[in-house]
PDB file of C-alpha atoms in Angstrom:
ATOM      1  CA  MET A   1       1.466  90.924  46.066  1.00  0.00           C
ATOM      2  CA  LYS A   2       3.272  91.765  42.613  1.00  0.00           C
ATOM      3  CA  ASP A   3       4.329  88.391  41.020  1.00  0.00           C
ATOM      4  CA  TYR A   4       7.906  89.453  40.864  1.00  0.00           C
ATOM      5  CA  LEU A   5       8.174  89.957  44.694  1.00  0.00           C
ATOM      6  CA  GLU A   6       6.548  86.553  45.469  1.00  0.00           C
ATOM      7  CA  ASN A   7       9.694  84.333  44.690  1.00  0.00           C
ATOM      8  CA  ILE A   8      12.211  86.578  46.562  1.00  0.00           C
ATOM      9  CA  ASN A   9      13.413  84.530  49.334  1.00  0.00           C
ATOM     10  CA  LYS A  10      13.957  86.202  52.754  1.00  0.00           C
ATOM     11  CA  ALA A  11      16.945  83.822  53.503  1.00  0.00           C
ATOM     12  CA  PHE A  12      18.974  85.508  50.784  1.00  0.00           C
ATOM     13  CA  GLU A  13      17.953  89.080  51.411  1.00  0.00           C
ATOM     14  CA  SER A  14      21.028  90.539  53.153  1.00  0.00           C
ATOM     15  CA  LYS A  15      24.111  91.493  51.131  1.00  0.00           C
ATOM     16  CA  ALA A  16      26.041  89.251  53.365  1.00  0.00           C
ATOM     17  CA  ARG A  17      23.994  86.204  52.239  1.00  0.00           C
ATOM     18  CA  LEU A  18      23.956  87.199  48.653  1.00  0.00           C
ATOM     19  CA  GLY A  19      27.883  87.212  49.145  1.00  0.00           C
ATOM     20  CA  ILE A  20      28.031  83.957  50.917  1.00  0.00           C
ATOM     21  CA  MET A  21      25.662  82.072  48.595  1.00  0.00           C
ATOM     22  CA  SER A  22      27.730  83.807  45.432  1.00  0.00           C
ATOM     23  CA  VAL A  23      30.821  82.551  46.724  1.00  0.00           C
ATOM     24  CA  LEU A  24      29.544  78.926  47.488  1.00  0.00           C
ATOM     25  CA  MET A  25      27.912  78.723  44.006  1.00  0.00           C
ATOM     26  CA  VAL A  26      31.610  78.889  42.538  1.00  0.00           C
ATOM     27  CA  GLU A  27      33.819  77.303  45.227  1.00  0.00           C
ATOM     28  CA  ASP A  28      32.726  73.841  46.316  1.00  0.00           C
ATOM     29  CA  ARG A  29      34.221  74.058  49.705  1.00  0.00           C
ATOM     30  CA  VAL A  30      35.039  77.457  51.211  1.00  0.00           C
ATOM     31  CA  ASP A  31      36.363  77.883  54.820  1.00  0.00           C
ATOM     32  CA  PHE A  32      35.545  80.434  57.441  1.00  0.00           C
ATOM     33  CA  SER A  33      38.628  82.913  56.743  1.00  0.00           C
ATOM     34  CA  THR A  34      38.186  82.995  53.178  1.00  0.00           C
ATOM     35  CA  LEU A  35      34.729  84.050  53.538  1.00  0.00           C
ATOM     36  CA  LYS A  36      35.509  86.391  56.093  1.00  0.00           C
ATOM     37  CA  ASP A  37      38.268  88.160  53.677  1.00  0.00           C
ATOM     38  CA  THR A  38      36.219  88.015  50.455  1.00  0.00           C
ATOM     39  CA  LEU A  39      33.090  89.432  52.207  1.00  0.00           C
ATOM     40  CA  GLN A  40      34.558  91.615  54.743  1.00  0.00           C
ATOM     41  CA  LEU A  41      32.374  90.744  57.569  1.00  0.00           C
ATOM     42  CA  THR A  42      33.178  90.600  61.175  1.00  0.00           C
ATOM     43  CA  ASP A  43      33.540  87.255  62.635  1.00  0.00           C
ATOM     44  CA  GLY A  44      29.992  87.419  64.548  1.00  0.00           C
ATOM     45  CA  ASN A  45      28.176  88.618  61.834  1.00  0.00           C
ATOM     46  CA  LEU A  46      29.563  86.080  59.039  1.00  0.00           C
ATOM     47  CA  ALA A  47      29.015  83.324  61.681  1.00  0.00           C
ATOM     48  CA  SER A  48      25.267  84.499  62.537  1.00  0.00           C
ATOM     49  CA  HIS A  49      24.646  84.401  58.802  1.00  0.00           C
ATOM     50  CA  LEU A  50      26.171  80.928  58.049  1.00  0.00           C
ATOM     51  CA  ARG A  51      24.096  79.564  60.997  1.00  0.00           C
ATOM     52  CA  ALA A  52      20.805  81.173  59.356  1.00  0.00           C
ATOM     53  CA  LEU A  53      21.828  79.579  55.909  1.00  0.00           C
ATOM     54  CA  GLU A  54      22.806  76.138  57.797  1.00  0.00           C
ATOM     55  CA  GLU A  55      19.389  76.134  59.473  1.00  0.00           C
ATOM     56  CA  ALA A  56      17.606  76.578  56.329  1.00  0.00           C
ATOM     57  CA  GLU A  57      19.633  73.508  54.919  1.00  0.00           C
ATOM     58  CA  TYR A  58      21.054  75.748  52.130  1.00  0.00           C
ATOM     59  CA  LEU A  59      24.689  75.197  53.081  1.00  0.00           C
ATOM     60  CA  ARG A  60      26.250  72.312  55.041  1.00  0.00           C
ATOM     61  CA  VAL A  61      29.087  72.480  57.474  1.00  0.00           C
ATOM     62  CA  GLU A  62      32.106  70.235  57.548  1.00  0.00           C
ATOM     63  CA  LYS A  63      34.546  70.027  60.269  1.00  0.00           C
ATOM     64  CA  GLN A  64      37.682  67.917  59.612  1.00  0.00           C
ATOM     65  CA  PHE A  65      41.295  68.142  60.563  1.00  0.00           C
ATOM     66  CA  VAL A  66      44.355  69.249  58.183  1.00  0.00           C
ATOM     67  CA  GLY A  67      47.104  67.725  59.972  1.00  0.00           C
ATOM     68  CA  ARG A  68      46.432  68.466  63.827  1.00  0.00           C
ATOM     69  CA  LYS A  69      44.533  71.724  62.990  1.00  0.00           C
ATOM     70  CA  PRO A  70      41.116  71.591  62.826  1.00  0.00           C
ATOM     71  CA  ASN A  71      39.278  72.970  59.585  1.00  0.00           C
ATOM     72  CA  THR A  72      35.693  73.969  58.996  1.00  0.00           C
ATOM     73  CA  THR A  73      34.528  74.248  55.437  1.00  0.00           C
ATOM     74  CA  TYR A  74      31.046  75.472  54.044  1.00  0.00           C
ATOM     75  CA  HIS A  75      29.287  74.251  51.039  1.00  0.00           C
ATOM     76  CA  ALA A  76      26.010  74.909  49.554  1.00  0.00           C
ATOM     77  CA  THR A  77      23.687  72.012  49.356  1.00  0.00           C
ATOM     78  CA  ASP A  78      21.725  71.052  46.093  1.00  0.00           C
ATOM     79  CA  ALA A  79      18.751  72.672  47.913  1.00  0.00           C
ATOM     80  CA  GLY A  80      20.748  75.870  48.511  1.00  0.00           C
ATOM     81  CA  ARG A  81      21.849  76.047  44.842  1.00  0.00           C
ATOM     82  CA  LYS A  82      18.451  75.552  43.710  1.00  0.00           C
ATOM     83  CA  ALA A  83      16.761  78.059  45.831  1.00  0.00           C
ATOM     84  CA  PHE A  84      19.379  80.778  45.614  1.00  0.00           C
ATOM     85  CA  ASN A  85      18.854  80.455  41.472  1.00  0.00           C
ATOM     86  CA  ASN A  86      15.216  80.838  42.122  1.00  0.00           C
ATOM     87  CA  HIS A  87      15.999  83.910  43.973  1.00  0.00           C
ATOM     88  CA  LEU A  88      18.185  85.329  41.431  1.00  0.00           C
ATOM     89  CA  ASP A  89      15.476  84.568  38.920  1.00  0.00           C
ATOM     90  CA  ALA A  90      13.013  86.710  41.022  1.00  0.00           C
ATOM     91  CA  LEU A  91      15.597  89.615  41.272  1.00  0.00           C
ATOM     92  CA  GLU A  92      15.971  89.382  37.412  1.00  0.00           C
ATOM     93  CA  GLN A  93      12.172  89.740  37.026  1.00  0.00           C
ATOM     94  CA  LEU A  94      12.067  92.671  39.641  1.00  0.00           C
ATOM     95  CA  ILE A  95      14.798  94.450  37.596  1.00  0.00           C
ATOM     96  CA  LEU A  96      13.049  93.929  34.232  1.00  0.00           C
ATOM     97  CA  ASN A  97       9.767  95.151  35.579  1.00  0.00           C
ATOM     98  CA  ASN A  98      11.496  98.099  36.781  1.00  0.00           C
ATOM     99  CA  ARG A  99      13.309  98.769  33.637  1.00  0.00           C
ATOM    100  CA  LYS A 100      10.207  97.995  31.560  1.00  0.00           C
ATOM    101  CA  ASP A 101       8.268 100.785  33.600  1.00  0.00           C
ATOM    102  CA  ASN A 102      10.828 103.639  33.492  1.00  0.00           C
TER     103      ASN A 102
ATOM    104  CA  MET B   1      34.768  92.562  48.885  1.00  0.00           C
ATOM    105  CA  LYS B   2      33.739  91.391  45.342  1.00  0.00           C
ATOM    106  CA  ASP B   3      33.036  94.569  43.333  1.00  0.00           C
ATOM    107  CA  TYR B   4      29.323  93.496  42.452  1.00  0.00           C
ATOM    108  CA  LEU B   5      28.482  93.417  46.120  1.00  0.00           C
ATOM    109  CA  GLU B   6      29.850  96.881  46.878  1.00  0.00           C
ATOM    110  CA  ASN B   7      26.942  98.802  45.448  1.00  0.00           C
ATOM    111  CA  ILE B   8      24.293  96.669  46.949  1.00  0.00           C
ATOM    112  CA  ASN B   9      22.474  99.265  49.325  1.00  0.00           C
ATOM    113  CA  LYS B  10      21.611  97.915  52.655  1.00  0.00           C
ATOM    114  CA  ALA B  11      18.400 100.436  52.654  1.00  0.00           C
ATOM    115  CA  PHE B  12      16.690  98.332  49.864  1.00  0.00           C
ATOM    116  CA  GLU B  13      17.581  94.844  51.112  1.00  0.00           C
ATOM    117  CA  SER B  14      14.248  93.526  52.232  1.00  0.00           C
ATOM    118  CA  LYS B  15      11.703  92.235  49.881  1.00  0.00           C
ATOM    119  CA  ALA B  16       9.303  94.931  51.480  1.00  0.00           C
ATOM    120  CA  ARG B  17      11.620  97.855  50.445  1.00  0.00           C
ATOM    121  CA  LEU B  18      12.132  96.336  47.107  1.00  0.00           C
ATOM    122  CA  GLY B  19       8.420  96.328  46.662  1.00  0.00           C
ATOM    123  CA  ILE B  20       7.802  99.852  48.100  1.00  0.00           C
ATOM    124  CA  MET B  21      10.313 101.503  45.865  1.00  0.00           C
ATOM    125  CA  SER B  22       9.378  99.236  42.767  1.00  0.00           C
ATOM    126  CA  VAL B  23       5.944 100.757  43.272  1.00  0.00           C
ATOM    127  CA  LEU B  24       6.959 104.193  43.901  1.00  0.00           C
ATOM    128  CA  MET B  25       9.247 104.265  40.758  1.00  0.00           C
ATOM    129  CA  VAL B  26       5.931 103.765  38.496  1.00  0.00           C
ATOM    130  CA  GLU B  27       3.540 105.815  40.597  1.00  0.00           C
ATOM    131  CA  ASP B  28       4.331 109.286  41.594  1.00  0.00           C
ATOM    132  CA  ARG B  29       2.044 109.099  44.501  1.00  0.00           C
ATOM    133  CA  VAL B  30       0.928 106.307  46.473  1.00  0.00           C
ATOM    134  CA  ASP B  31      -1.366 106.226  49.580  1.00  0.00           C
ATOM    135  CA  PHE B  32      -0.676 103.985  52.406  1.00  0.00           C
ATOM    136  CA  SER B  33      -3.571 101.482  51.868  1.00  0.00           C
ATOM    137  CA  THR B  34      -2.613 100.951  48.185  1.00  0.00           C
ATOM    138  CA  LEU B  35       0.934  99.913  49.282  1.00  0.00           C
ATOM    139  CA  LYS B  36      -0.454  97.752  52.023  1.00  0.00           C
ATOM    140  CA  ASP B  37      -2.702  96.129  49.520  1.00  0.00           C
ATOM    141  CA  THR B  38      -0.266  95.753  46.931  1.00  0.00           C
ATOM    142  CA  LEU B  39       2.514  94.376  48.937  1.00  0.00           C
ATOM    143  CA  GLN B  40       0.574  92.216  51.591  1.00  0.00           C
ATOM    144  CA  LEU B  41       2.278  93.763  54.720  1.00  0.00           C
ATOM    145  CA  THR B  42       0.827  94.437  57.913  1.00  0.00           C
ATOM    146  CA  ASP B  43       0.387  98.301  58.983  1.00  0.00           C
ATOM    147  CA  GLY B  44       3.309  98.149  61.601  1.00  0.00           C
ATOM    148  CA  ASN B  45       5.485  96.338  59.141  1.00  0.00           C
ATOM    149  CA  LEU B  46       4.851  98.825  56.232  1.00  0.00           C
ATOM    150  CA  ALA B  47       5.083 101.834  58.539  1.00  0.00           C
ATOM    151  CA  SER B  48       8.346 100.882  59.747  1.00  0.00           C
ATOM    152  CA  HIS B  49       9.931 100.349  56.369  1.00  0.00           C
ATOM    153  CA  LEU B  50       8.348 103.588  55.090  1.00  0.00           C
ATOM    154  CA  ARG B  51       9.815 105.332  58.064  1.00  0.00           C
ATOM    155  CA  ALA B  52      13.281 103.807  57.181  1.00  0.00           C
ATOM    156  CA  LEU B  53      13.042 105.130  53.502  1.00  0.00           C
ATOM    157  CA  GLU B  54      11.935 108.339  54.587  1.00  0.00           C
ATOM    158  CA  GLU B  55      14.844 108.744  57.138  1.00  0.00           C
ATOM    159  CA  ALA B  56      17.254 107.888  54.231  1.00  0.00           C
ATOM    160  CA  GLU B  57      15.702 110.649  52.384  1.00  0.00           C
ATOM    161  CA  TYR B  58      14.603 108.197  49.364  1.00  0.00           C
ATOM    162  CA  LEU B  59      10.894 108.982  49.961  1.00  0.00           C
ATOM    163  CA  ARG B  60       8.774 111.945  50.867  1.00  0.00           C
ATOM    164  CA  VAL B  61       5.654 111.925  52.910  1.00  0.00           C
ATOM    165  CA  GLU B  62       2.984 114.449  52.044  1.00  0.00           C
ATOM    166  CA  LYS B  63      -0.162 114.838  54.342  1.00  0.00           C
ATOM    167  CA  GLN B  64      -3.217 116.672  52.901  1.00  0.00           C
ATOM    168  CA  PHE B  65      -6.972 116.584  53.107  1.00  0.00           C
ATOM    169  CA  VAL B  66      -9.292 115.137  50.540  1.00  0.00           C
ATOM    170  CA  GLY B  67     -12.400 117.024  51.665  1.00  0.00           C
ATOM    171  CA  ARG B  68     -12.355 116.655  55.275  1.00  0.00           C
ATOM    172  CA  LYS B  69     -10.391 113.315  55.165  1.00  0.00           C
ATOM    173  CA  PRO B  70      -6.698 113.313  55.945  1.00  0.00           C
ATOM    174  CA  ASN B  71      -4.766 111.763  53.135  1.00  0.00           C
ATOM    175  CA  THR B  72      -1.122 110.750  53.417  1.00  0.00           C
ATOM    176  CA  THR B  73       0.541 109.796  50.210  1.00  0.00           C
ATOM    177  CA  TYR B  74       4.466 108.691  49.570  1.00  0.00           C
ATOM    178  CA  HIS B  75       6.398 109.577  46.629  1.00  0.00           C
ATOM    179  CA  ALA B  76      10.146 108.639  45.679  1.00  0.00           C
ATOM    180  CA  THR B  77      12.564 111.539  45.757  1.00  0.00           C
ATOM    181  CA  ASP B  78      15.152 112.037  43.302  1.00  0.00           C
ATOM    182  CA  ALA B  79      17.795 110.614  45.492  1.00  0.00           C
ATOM    183  CA  GLY B  80      15.687 107.577  46.032  1.00  0.00           C
ATOM    184  CA  ARG B  81      15.130 106.974  42.371  1.00  0.00           C
ATOM    185  CA  LYS B  82      18.801 107.294  41.678  1.00  0.00           C
ATOM    186  CA  ALA B  83      20.014 105.200  44.677  1.00  0.00           C
ATOM    187  CA  PHE B  84      17.316 102.411  43.667  1.00  0.00           C
ATOM    188  CA  ASN B  85      18.295 102.446  40.206  1.00  0.00           C
ATOM    189  CA  ASN B  86      22.206 101.906  41.344  1.00  0.00           C
ATOM    190  CA  HIS B  87      20.837  99.077  43.649  1.00  0.00           C
ATOM    191  CA  LEU B  88      19.117  97.421  40.569  1.00  0.00           C
ATOM    192  CA  ASP B  89      22.242  97.781  38.644  1.00  0.00           C
ATOM    193  CA  ALA B  90      24.396  96.314  41.277  1.00  0.00           C
ATOM    194  CA  LEU B  91      21.780  93.154  41.659  1.00  0.00           C
ATOM    195  CA  GLU B  92      22.025  93.043  37.878  1.00  0.00           C
ATOM    196  CA  GLN B  93      25.991  92.525  38.355  1.00  0.00           C
ATOM    197  CA  LEU B  94      25.483  89.963  41.157  1.00  0.00           C
ATOM    198  CA  ILE B  95      23.192  87.958  38.945  1.00  0.00           C
ATOM    199  CA  LEU B  96      25.345  87.934  35.739  1.00  0.00           C
ATOM    200  CA  ASN B  97      28.653  87.034  37.706  1.00  0.00           C
ATOM    201  CA  ASN B  98      26.525  84.096  38.973  1.00  0.00           C
ATOM    202  CA  ARG B  99      25.075  83.044  35.591  1.00  0.00           C
ATOM    203  CA  LYS B 100      28.696  83.367  34.319  1.00  0.00           C
ATOM    204  CA  ASP B 101      30.102  81.197  36.583  1.00  0.00           C
ATOM    205  CA  ASN B 102      27.785  78.238  36.526  1.00  0.00           C
TER     206      ASN B 102
END
């Protein structure tokens, strides 16, 4: 396999997951509706991508109460930040290789 | 939606398709087994990604005979080259935005 493809991480392939991780890299804690509005995803679609990233241990879910209302927030784990940065590095290599050859 | 996500093209999301298009941007015509070896994909997996890119009219399939042996080659269409370049530009924006914020 081409070197620059090796480090592309399947966990971050989709636009939705690129978006989720991009938001979580900047904001320490983000709630579901903020993510939904920012990324314009349906509830089901967003929930399924969040679950996949949680299963990969790239993000953590925190449930707490704000007053009497339950509030669920998402934040990137250290492993998630590291893996996403590696993925961005791999995409950068892919771009450089394509630009170089054309 | 964040600007830099708008132009990410779902047709190119997967590692396999990024790989296929990267190869076809450089080589005018590539046969199935060269793609398979380069990208280390199974026959079924590669065939299904090639079919999807063909349906999007991002690549064209040509069947001809080399001597008496049938030979199938793949090459990127102009629309495919343009769309892939736009996708790379969008990824570049995503990377720049992430690097800027961190």
